[in-house]
XYZ file of C-alpha atoms in Angstrom:
485
model
C -4.986 -18.125 -38.984
C -1.315 -17.238 -38.446
C -1.543 -17.755 -34.675
C -3.333 -21.070 -35.173
C -0.611 -22.268 -37.536
C 1.989 -21.382 -34.926
C 0.016 -23.289 -32.294
C -0.176 -26.273 -34.660
C 3.621 -26.056 -34.795
C 3.738 -26.085 -30.971
C 4.228 -22.361 -30.444
C 1.799 -20.455 -28.195
C 2.456 -16.764 -28.786
C 0.332 -15.242 -26.021
C 2.311 -15.324 -22.725
C -0.886 -15.055 -20.675
C -2.254 -18.137 -22.395
C 1.028 -19.987 -21.776
C 1.026 -18.956 -18.124
C -2.540 -20.143 -17.564
C -1.848 -23.413 -19.368
C 1.234 -24.058 -17.216
C -0.580 -23.192 -14.001
C -3.544 -25.409 -14.860
C -1.255 -28.326 -15.751
C 0.747 -27.898 -12.535
C -2.367 -27.891 -10.360
C -3.773 -30.907 -12.184
C -0.528 -32.853 -11.773
C -0.350 -31.956 -8.075
C -3.920 -33.127 -7.568
C -3.125 -36.398 -9.344
C -0.308 -36.908 -6.832
C -2.748 -36.411 -3.973
C -1.396 -33.017 -2.953
C -1.585 -29.328 -3.769
C 0.798 -27.130 -5.707
C 3.108 -24.899 -3.674
C 2.500 -21.608 -5.478
C 5.528 -19.680 -6.739
C 4.465 -16.785 -8.976
C 8.008 -15.601 -9.624
C 9.031 -19.048 -10.876
C 5.800 -19.339 -12.866
C 6.573 -16.061 -14.651
C 10.105 -17.256 -15.351
C 9.164 -20.593 -16.908
C 6.372 -18.935 -18.891
C 9.057 -16.973 -20.723
C 11.271 -20.039 -21.195
C 8.908 -22.289 -23.123
C 6.825 -22.020 -26.286
C 4.466 -24.959 -25.801
C 4.497 -26.058 -22.169
C 4.057 -29.574 -20.938
C 4.376 -30.560 -17.267
C 6.421 -33.596 -16.291
C 6.189 -35.397 -12.921
C 9.513 -36.502 -11.403
C 10.547 -38.385 -8.258
C 12.421 -36.655 -5.473
C 14.001 -39.660 -3.823
C 14.566 -39.661 -0.073
C 15.283 -35.977 0.430
C 11.970 -34.785 1.820
C 13.528 -34.510 5.288
C 15.684 -31.600 4.150
C 14.564 -28.199 5.496
C 11.660 -27.002 3.378
C 13.373 -23.736 2.368
C 16.483 -25.608 1.203
C 14.439 -28.121 -0.752
C 12.374 -25.460 -2.495
C 15.408 -23.306 -3.267
C 17.361 -26.220 -4.738
C 14.480 -27.164 -7.009
C 13.217 -23.686 -7.920
C 16.516 -21.851 -8.401
C 18.531 -24.635 -9.996
C 15.944 -26.829 -11.723
C 13.084 -24.371 -12.293
C 10.915 -27.027 -10.657
C 7.765 -26.797 -8.553
C 7.047 -28.773 -5.402
C 3.864 -30.352 -4.124
C 2.693 -30.513 -0.527
C 0.242 -32.626 1.404
C -0.886 -31.671 4.894
C 1.850 -29.051 5.041
C 4.692 -31.402 4.089
C 6.563 -31.706 0.793
C 5.826 -35.021 -0.932
C 8.624 -36.943 -2.762
C 7.814 -35.600 -6.215
C 8.514 -32.430 -8.170
C 7.114 -30.894 -11.343
C 9.086 -29.498 -14.275
C 7.809 -27.622 -17.308
C 9.193 -28.932 -20.586
C 9.046 -27.166 -23.925
C 7.074 -29.638 -26.018
C 4.508 -32.402 -25.630
C 6.680 -34.466 -27.997
C 9.346 -34.933 -25.320
C 9.286 -38.542 -24.164
C 8.775 -38.631 -20.376
C 10.736 -41.858 -19.890
C 13.795 -40.269 -21.499
C 13.534 -36.803 -19.969
C 12.489 -37.737 -16.433
C 15.740 -39.515 -15.407
C 17.806 -36.510 -16.491
C 15.751 -34.063 -14.422
C 15.829 -36.428 -11.452
C 19.610 -36.898 -11.613
C 20.199 -33.145 -11.720
C 17.805 -32.455 -8.847
C 19.107 -35.253 -6.649
C 22.684 -34.107 -7.264
C 21.815 -30.651 -5.921
C 19.966 -32.098 -2.957
C 22.868 -34.399 -2.123
C 25.136 -31.341 -2.037
C 22.718 -29.495 0.225
C 22.378 -32.483 2.544
C 26.157 -32.811 2.788
C 26.661 -29.095 3.470
C 23.998 -29.031 6.186
C 25.434 -32.060 7.988
C 28.950 -30.604 7.852
C 27.764 -27.237 9.162
C 25.733 -28.736 12.001
C 28.633 -30.953 13.045
C 30.825 -27.851 13.261
C 28.224 -25.667 15.002
C 27.860 -21.885 14.883
C 30.525 -20.904 17.414
C 33.512 -21.637 15.111
C 31.809 -19.663 12.333
C 31.351 -16.661 14.632
C 35.010 -16.876 15.658
C 36.056 -17.019 12.001
C 34.315 -13.699 11.288
C 37.306 -11.794 12.684
C 39.408 -13.091 9.775
C 36.917 -12.061 7.089
C 36.850 -8.502 5.755
C 33.410 -6.909 5.626
C 34.231 -3.655 3.824
C 37.786 -2.459 3.292
C 38.488 0.540 5.468
C 35.486 -0.120 7.727
C 36.156 -3.438 9.433
C 35.772 -7.206 9.547
C 32.625 -9.291 9.684
C 33.218 -9.563 13.429
C 33.207 -5.764 13.620
C 29.890 -5.696 11.794
C 28.466 -8.177 14.294
C 29.537 -5.874 17.117
C 28.064 -2.871 15.287
C 24.747 -4.723 14.899
C 24.573 -5.309 18.640
C 25.365 -1.721 19.609
C 23.225 -0.086 16.933
C 20.319 -2.370 17.829
C 20.527 -1.190 21.433
C 20.398 2.417 20.226
C 17.481 1.864 17.833
C 15.370 -0.121 20.300
C 15.690 2.023 23.411
C 12.128 3.345 23.063
C 10.562 0.218 21.527
C 8.038 -1.370 23.880
C 8.110 -5.163 24.134
C 11.589 -5.476 22.661
C 13.526 -8.557 23.855
C 17.067 -7.218 24.201
C 18.563 -10.567 25.205
C 17.074 -12.341 22.187
C 18.186 -9.501 19.921
C 21.778 -9.551 21.154
C 22.000 -13.307 20.618
C 20.480 -12.990 17.137
C 22.916 -10.194 16.262
C 25.824 -12.327 17.480
C 24.792 -15.200 15.188
C 23.313 -13.168 12.313
C 26.269 -13.339 9.930
C 27.619 -16.771 10.892
C 25.861 -18.532 8.017
C 27.791 -16.410 5.499
C 30.762 -18.615 6.394
C 28.808 -21.878 6.329
C 29.309 -24.491 3.632
C 25.703 -24.132 2.493
C 26.000 -20.416 1.720
C 29.737 -20.010 1.190
C 29.987 -22.642 -1.554
C 27.880 -20.318 -3.753
C 25.187 -22.871 -4.587
C 22.722 -21.564 -2.011
C 23.726 -17.932 -1.457
C 20.069 -16.878 -1.556
C 19.577 -18.783 1.708
C 21.673 -16.396 3.791
C 19.696 -15.607 6.904
C 17.395 -18.566 6.260
C 20.305 -20.993 6.658
C 21.347 -19.256 9.870
C 17.831 -19.588 11.261
C 17.692 -23.289 10.348
C 21.028 -23.973 12.030
C 20.141 -21.909 15.094
C 16.905 -23.862 15.514
C 18.633 -27.242 15.049
C 21.266 -26.230 17.610
C 18.754 -25.254 20.272
C 18.422 -21.471 20.035
C 15.127 -19.873 21.077
C 12.295 -19.244 18.640
C 12.760 -15.463 19.041
C 16.435 -15.695 18.089
C 15.780 -17.966 15.102
C 12.962 -15.777 13.781
C 15.096 -12.635 14.016
C 18.001 -14.270 12.171
C 15.719 -15.655 9.477
C 13.949 -12.358 8.798
C 16.929 -9.976 8.813
C 16.967 -9.671 4.999
C 13.185 -9.484 4.643
C 11.369 -6.184 4.177
C 8.411 -7.674 6.071
C 9.796 -9.094 9.335
C 7.203 -10.228 11.842
C 8.984 -9.508 15.139
C 10.467 -6.400 16.723
C 13.842 -8.095 17.132
C 13.952 -9.114 13.462
C 12.842 -5.632 12.436
C 15.542 -3.858 14.418
C 18.158 -6.333 13.154
C 17.098 -5.677 9.556
C 17.113 -1.899 10.031
C 20.508 -1.945 11.744
C 22.020 -4.147 9.037
C 20.800 -1.890 6.237
C 21.850 1.355 7.929
C 25.333 -0.078 8.473
C 25.518 -1.114 4.812
C 24.318 2.276 3.553
C 26.631 4.346 5.735
C 29.669 2.136 5.100
C 29.161 2.198 1.338
C 28.876 5.994 1.309
C 32.022 6.302 3.425
C 34.105 4.268 0.982
C 32.898 6.476 -1.860
C 30.456 4.146 -3.588
C 27.001 5.769 -3.301
C 24.338 5.236 -5.981
C 24.877 7.371 -9.062
C 22.230 7.861 -11.708
C 20.816 4.476 -12.619
C 23.788 2.672 -11.066
C 23.244 1.171 -7.643
C 25.508 -1.908 -7.454
C 24.992 -2.385 -3.724
C 21.194 -1.939 -3.873
C 21.311 0.939 -1.395
C 18.076 2.446 -2.706
C 16.265 -0.824 -2.156
C 17.779 -1.160 1.311
C 16.735 2.381 2.232
C 13.189 1.712 1.041
C 13.120 -1.440 3.171
C 14.143 0.624 6.214
C 11.180 2.958 5.634
C 8.787 0.048 5.131
C 9.870 -1.786 8.274
C 9.705 1.341 10.431
C 6.187 2.168 9.277
C 4.873 -1.406 9.244
C 6.123 -2.175 12.769
C 5.314 1.338 14.065
C 8.866 2.064 15.217
C 9.971 5.644 15.856
C 13.589 6.326 14.868
C 15.372 9.612 14.318
C 17.322 8.830 11.140
C 19.946 11.624 11.503
C 20.722 10.445 15.044
C 20.981 6.868 13.814
C 23.442 7.959 11.115
C 25.513 9.802 13.699
C 25.511 6.672 15.872
C 26.687 4.496 12.981
C 29.531 6.875 12.183
C 30.573 6.898 15.833
C 30.658 3.080 15.777
C 32.901 3.271 12.729
C 35.106 5.720 14.621
C 34.654 8.301 11.903
C 33.352 11.845 11.622
C 32.858 12.289 7.943
C 31.461 14.973 5.692
C 29.235 12.281 4.149
C 26.899 12.481 7.157
C 24.770 15.129 5.449
C 24.936 13.288 2.140
C 23.695 10.075 3.764
C 20.885 11.942 5.544
C 19.803 13.577 2.273
C 19.834 10.205 0.521
C 17.614 8.595 3.160
C 15.310 11.624 3.246
C 14.856 11.414 -0.531
C 14.100 7.696 -0.301
C 11.541 8.411 2.417
C 9.741 10.933 0.207
C 9.669 8.500 -2.723
C 8.512 5.689 -0.439
C 5.458 7.645 0.701
C 4.638 8.845 -2.804
C 4.765 5.220 -3.976
C 2.289 4.373 -1.201
C -0.221 6.598 -3.014
C -0.171 9.521 -0.618
C -0.721 12.750 -2.566
C 2.675 14.011 -3.643
C 2.018 17.520 -2.324
C 1.004 16.146 1.089
C 4.278 14.226 1.185
C 6.232 17.379 0.336
C 4.288 19.390 2.921
C 5.076 16.883 5.674
C 8.688 16.346 4.583
C 9.311 20.086 4.901
C 8.780 19.923 8.676
C 9.113 16.243 9.675
C 11.676 14.304 7.659
C 13.726 12.738 10.455
C 11.304 10.107 11.777
C 9.671 8.070 8.962
C 6.924 6.595 11.133
C 6.065 10.024 12.522
C 5.813 11.317 8.946
C 3.541 8.383 8.137
C 1.221 9.281 11.033
C 0.954 12.858 9.742
C 0.149 11.657 6.223
C -2.375 9.187 7.589
C -4.135 12.062 9.370
C -4.281 13.988 6.093
C -5.902 10.971 4.464
C -8.472 10.603 7.241
C -9.526 14.255 6.953
C -9.390 14.575 3.177
C -12.976 15.591 2.540
C -13.752 17.996 -0.246
C -11.581 21.064 -0.776
C -10.807 21.846 2.869
C -7.037 21.346 2.621
C -6.873 23.189 -0.693
C -8.778 26.146 0.720
C -6.476 26.267 3.736
C -3.512 26.028 1.375
C -4.644 29.191 -0.412
C -4.418 31.137 2.830
C -1.132 29.539 3.864
C 0.483 30.325 0.529
C -0.472 33.966 1.043
C 0.896 33.841 4.586
C 4.143 32.240 3.380
C 4.582 34.825 0.640
C 3.975 37.853 2.810
C 6.014 36.676 5.833
C 8.955 35.269 3.889
C 11.390 37.873 5.233
C 9.737 38.379 8.610
C 11.571 37.431 11.816
C 9.314 35.593 14.245
C 7.935 37.670 17.088
C 4.607 37.643 18.900
C 2.209 40.429 17.889
C 1.132 43.195 20.248
C -2.621 42.776 20.795
C -2.954 46.459 21.760
C -2.096 47.429 18.170
C -4.957 45.507 16.602
C -7.273 48.063 15.026
C -9.724 45.822 13.202
C -12.106 43.155 14.441
C -10.676 40.583 12.016
C -7.167 41.005 13.472
C -8.404 40.477 17.001
C -10.495 37.474 15.976
C -7.600 35.762 14.175
C -5.314 36.300 17.173
C -7.948 34.996 19.593
C -8.515 31.906 17.454
C -4.774 31.276 17.150
C -4.293 31.621 20.899
C -7.297 29.370 21.503
C -5.901 26.448 19.538
C -2.209 26.939 20.409
C -2.046 24.798 23.601
C -4.339 22.163 22.134
C -2.265 21.898 18.947
C 0.887 21.651 21.054
C -0.656 18.861 23.117
C -1.989 16.983 20.087
C 1.345 17.159 18.265
C 3.168 16.105 21.420
C 1.035 12.961 21.621
C 1.215 12.466 17.847
C -2.541 12.887 17.504
C -2.164 14.635 14.175
C -5.785 14.182 13.190
C -6.863 16.305 16.151
C -4.118 18.840 15.435
C -5.313 19.160 11.833
C -8.923 19.542 12.925
C -7.897 22.398 15.214
C -5.910 24.098 12.466
C -8.720 23.725 9.958
C -11.129 25.261 12.466
C -9.476 28.685 12.163
C -9.719 28.866 8.368
C -12.745 31.212 8.477
C -10.788 33.634 10.663
C -7.843 33.507 8.238
C -10.097 34.073 5.222
C -11.907 36.974 6.923
C -8.582 38.551 7.817
C -7.414 38.546 4.205
C -10.803 39.740 2.973
C -10.942 42.748 5.304
C -7.403 43.641 6.424
C -4.707 45.280 4.306
C -1.352 44.222 5.713
C 1.199 46.425 3.953
C 0.001 49.760 5.343
C 2.243 52.821 5.587
C 2.285 52.730 9.388
C 5.405 50.616 9.976
C 4.403 49.552 13.485
C 0.940 48.357 12.415
C 2.326 46.636 9.327
C 4.965 44.737 11.312
C 2.423 43.770 13.944
C 0.161 42.282 11.285
C 3.123 40.400 9.829
C 3.923 39.023 13.282
C 0.295 37.946 13.620
C 0.432 36.046 10.342
C 3.782 34.562 11.282
C 2.252 33.278 14.508
C -0.504 31.607 12.514
C 2.071 30.063 10.182
C 4.071 28.635 13.091
C 1.018 26.739 14.332
C 0.472 25.127 10.938
C 4.165 24.265 10.641
C 3.837 22.084 13.719
C 2.091 19.568 11.450
C 3.058 20.393 7.858
C 3.991 23.203 5.504
C 0.582 23.870 3.978
C 2.047 26.318 1.495
C 3.405 23.310 -0.418
C -0.067 21.875 -1.021
C -1.019 22.360 -4.652
C -4.181 24.318 -5.327
C -6.271 22.344 -7.816
C -6.664 23.792 -11.270
C -3.604 25.979 -10.905
C -5.650 28.643 -9.099
C -3.687 31.871 -8.977
C -2.799 33.033 -5.486
C -3.423 36.709 -4.804
C -0.126 38.251 -3.697
C -1.445 41.755 -3.071
C -2.031 42.423 0.590
């Protein structure tokens, strides 16, 4: 009864009900106009929380439908909280706003919304024309007079860094268009000095504005796409991916060098988000990059050798671990892989993918039991090959034979990043490991025999460490590991 009385007073309490009502009204209005609603879930969530009793109003757009689609949508969504309608892929000259009450008189409200929207669009149209008349070259030249980060360099320096770091990151990337990348890097930051972005009304269009201008001024599709996707965490081309990775690595390293890393919940420069984007792009586009080497390259570009190198590497390594855990890989698998392969995010992803493909039953957990025992007993043992002539029990000989059998195949599989095959080979010697621990006592009084058995176990451990540290895999149910040998 209470909720109904509120609804009678034009208050809908349930946000899900409000959201559905708004969405239904928007789609109905768009259909009435002969088009379809351009979906914008983020804006829909925002207006849902701004109104109590939604009512959709149709407004006229005037003659601004020739503006670039991204500019038009940004002007209406960001500044007017308005939705657009399309027909056959083109924006029609109307927009939809969500008002707070059905009692609002459309003939009084509509002109106000239209004046505000058209004012924004007039500004955008003016800025675009001014920028295109000037061209991109003067903006690139102006970068030398604009500071990027104090103590690191100008915006022109960053442009140069993007070019050189991109060359470093892409040297092993097949199908990479170096010429297109270099041109995109040269133009990437020009739009930051454009009227459209610089005047603060359309700052969210950085990158997008540059791509629009580059296209209008005759740059290739590859160059425009790379410029437009540099801030995205889902770029569609190799050139855009490398540009986005290079930009973020430069930002992260520079911010650490000037003493402003993330602390606690504070991350004013969104470095955590940028690091996560680096991991996502590398894994999505299947790009191999040695992160520590990339950090070293960035610092060399800055002309600095700083103690923060290790701090930056640790930060990116931590973000990589969290990234994979957020992708629903088992947390202990992530830790096991990170212990031996934390430098190349895509390589780590391939290892984790292999774990997922072979995760059947308790096989990994059973192997982990043996590897925990091996890790415990060989913790202080220096690596050395065992002497086969000292093996006195069948189980010792069998374990050594099995280890030697798989060694070259594991090496080959790891070398070609066929981690599924490497894991299958390692799992195949589990019976020999289990039999060894069932029948062989390691810590005998004979020092020579004891050390030889330790070297045997260490040899087994080294094979497993080529893929992951299995001792970090959690045994389900907290099963106690026998530490008597």
